[in-house]
CSV table of C-alpha atoms in Angstrom, one decimal:
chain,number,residue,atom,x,y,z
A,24,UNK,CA,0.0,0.0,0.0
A,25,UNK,CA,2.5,2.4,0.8
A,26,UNK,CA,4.6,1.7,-2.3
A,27,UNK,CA,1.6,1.9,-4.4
A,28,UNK,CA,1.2,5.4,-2.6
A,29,UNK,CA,4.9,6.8,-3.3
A,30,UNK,CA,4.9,5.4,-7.0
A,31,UNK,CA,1.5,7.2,-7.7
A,32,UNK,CA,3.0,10.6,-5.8
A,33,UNK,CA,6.2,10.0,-8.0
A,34,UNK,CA,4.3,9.9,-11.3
A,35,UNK,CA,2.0,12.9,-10.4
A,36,UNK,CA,4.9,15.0,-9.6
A,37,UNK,CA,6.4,14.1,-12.4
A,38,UNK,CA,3.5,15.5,-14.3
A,39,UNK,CA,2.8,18.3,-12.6
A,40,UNK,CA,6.6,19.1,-13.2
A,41,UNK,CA,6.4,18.7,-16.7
A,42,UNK,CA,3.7,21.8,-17.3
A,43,UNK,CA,3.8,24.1,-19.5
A,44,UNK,CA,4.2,27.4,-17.3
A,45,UNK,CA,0.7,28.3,-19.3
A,46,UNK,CA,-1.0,25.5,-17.8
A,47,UNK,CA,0.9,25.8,-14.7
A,48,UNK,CA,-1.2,29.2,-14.1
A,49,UNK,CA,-4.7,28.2,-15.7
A,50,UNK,CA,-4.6,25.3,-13.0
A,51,UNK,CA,-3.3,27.5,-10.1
A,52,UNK,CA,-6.1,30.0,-11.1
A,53,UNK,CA,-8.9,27.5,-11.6
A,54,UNK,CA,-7.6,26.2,-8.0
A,55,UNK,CA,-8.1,29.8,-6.5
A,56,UNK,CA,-11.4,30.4,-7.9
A,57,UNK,CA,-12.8,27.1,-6.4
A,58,UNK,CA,-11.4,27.6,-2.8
A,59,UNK,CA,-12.7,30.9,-2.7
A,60,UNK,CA,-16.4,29.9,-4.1
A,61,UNK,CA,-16.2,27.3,-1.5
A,62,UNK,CA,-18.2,27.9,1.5
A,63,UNK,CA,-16.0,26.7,4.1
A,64,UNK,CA,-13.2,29.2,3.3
A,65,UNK,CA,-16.8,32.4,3.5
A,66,UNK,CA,-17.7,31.1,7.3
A,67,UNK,CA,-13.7,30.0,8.3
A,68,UNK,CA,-11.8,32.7,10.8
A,69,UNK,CA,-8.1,31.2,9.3
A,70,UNK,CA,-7.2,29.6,6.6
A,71,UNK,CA,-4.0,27.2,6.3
A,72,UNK,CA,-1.7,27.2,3.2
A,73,UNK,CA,1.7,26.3,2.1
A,74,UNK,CA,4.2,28.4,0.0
A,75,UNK,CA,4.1,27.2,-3.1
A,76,UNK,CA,7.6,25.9,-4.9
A,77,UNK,CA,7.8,26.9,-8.5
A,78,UNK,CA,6.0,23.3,-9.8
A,79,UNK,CA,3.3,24.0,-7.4
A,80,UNK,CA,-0.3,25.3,-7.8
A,81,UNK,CA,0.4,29.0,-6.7
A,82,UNK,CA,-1.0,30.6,-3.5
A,83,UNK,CA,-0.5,33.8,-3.3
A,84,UNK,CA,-3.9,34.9,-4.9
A,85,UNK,CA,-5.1,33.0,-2.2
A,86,UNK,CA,-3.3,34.3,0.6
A,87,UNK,CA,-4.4,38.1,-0.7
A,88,UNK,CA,-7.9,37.2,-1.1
A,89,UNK,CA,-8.3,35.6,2.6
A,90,UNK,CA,-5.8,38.2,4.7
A,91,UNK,CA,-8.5,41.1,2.7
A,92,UNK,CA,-11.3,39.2,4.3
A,93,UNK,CA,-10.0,39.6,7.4
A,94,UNK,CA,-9.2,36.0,8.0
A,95,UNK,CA,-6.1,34.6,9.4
A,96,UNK,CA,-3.5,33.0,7.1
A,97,UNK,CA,-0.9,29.9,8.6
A,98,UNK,CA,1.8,28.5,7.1
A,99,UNK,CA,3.5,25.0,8.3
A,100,UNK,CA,6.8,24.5,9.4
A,101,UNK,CA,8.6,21.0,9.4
A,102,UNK,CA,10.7,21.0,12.3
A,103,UNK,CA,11.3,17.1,12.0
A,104,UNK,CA,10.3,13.8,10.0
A,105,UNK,CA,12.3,11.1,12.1
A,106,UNK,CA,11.9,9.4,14.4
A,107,UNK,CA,8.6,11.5,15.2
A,108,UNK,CA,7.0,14.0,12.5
A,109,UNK,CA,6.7,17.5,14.0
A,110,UNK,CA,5.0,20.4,12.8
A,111,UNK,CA,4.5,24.0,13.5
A,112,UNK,CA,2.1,26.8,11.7
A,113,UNK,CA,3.2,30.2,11.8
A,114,UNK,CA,0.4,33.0,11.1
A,115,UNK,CA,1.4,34.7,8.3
A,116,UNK,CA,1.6,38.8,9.3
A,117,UNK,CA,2.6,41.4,5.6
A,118,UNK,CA,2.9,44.3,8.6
């Protein structure tokens, strides 16, 4: 199960590497749009992104949209994988 889960991971990032930056954007702004139609992200007081790496959907359009509504925006931290994974979320502040 796990292998099946880290050769499936593999192959998407493979494909998600290998867009166009074109499509790369059309997908990062169809993403946008349907998180902030969603109504979770109306009634939510925070909302919990990541920074996106230059193969990655983008956030930022994100992040604009929910720190303009007033909402609070985190970001995770790895602070460890082994032997135990550890996380922290930082609250994202553009003063």
């Amino acid at each position: 199960m796990i292998a099946d889960k880290l050769i499936l991971r593999k192959e998407k990032i493979s494909e998600r590497n290998n867009l166009s930056v074109k499509e790369r954007e059309e997908k990062s702004a169809r993403i946008t749009e349907y998180l902030l139609s969603m109504e979770v992200f109306h009634t939510s007081d925070a909302v919990l992104l990541y920074k996106s790496d230059a193969d990655e959907a983008k956030t930022d359009a994100i992040k604009t949209a929910a720190a303009e509504a007033g909402k609070k925006v985190f970001y995770p931290k790895v602070l460890s994988v082994k032997p135990t994974p550890e996380m922290e979320f930082y609250l994202f502040d553009d003063n």
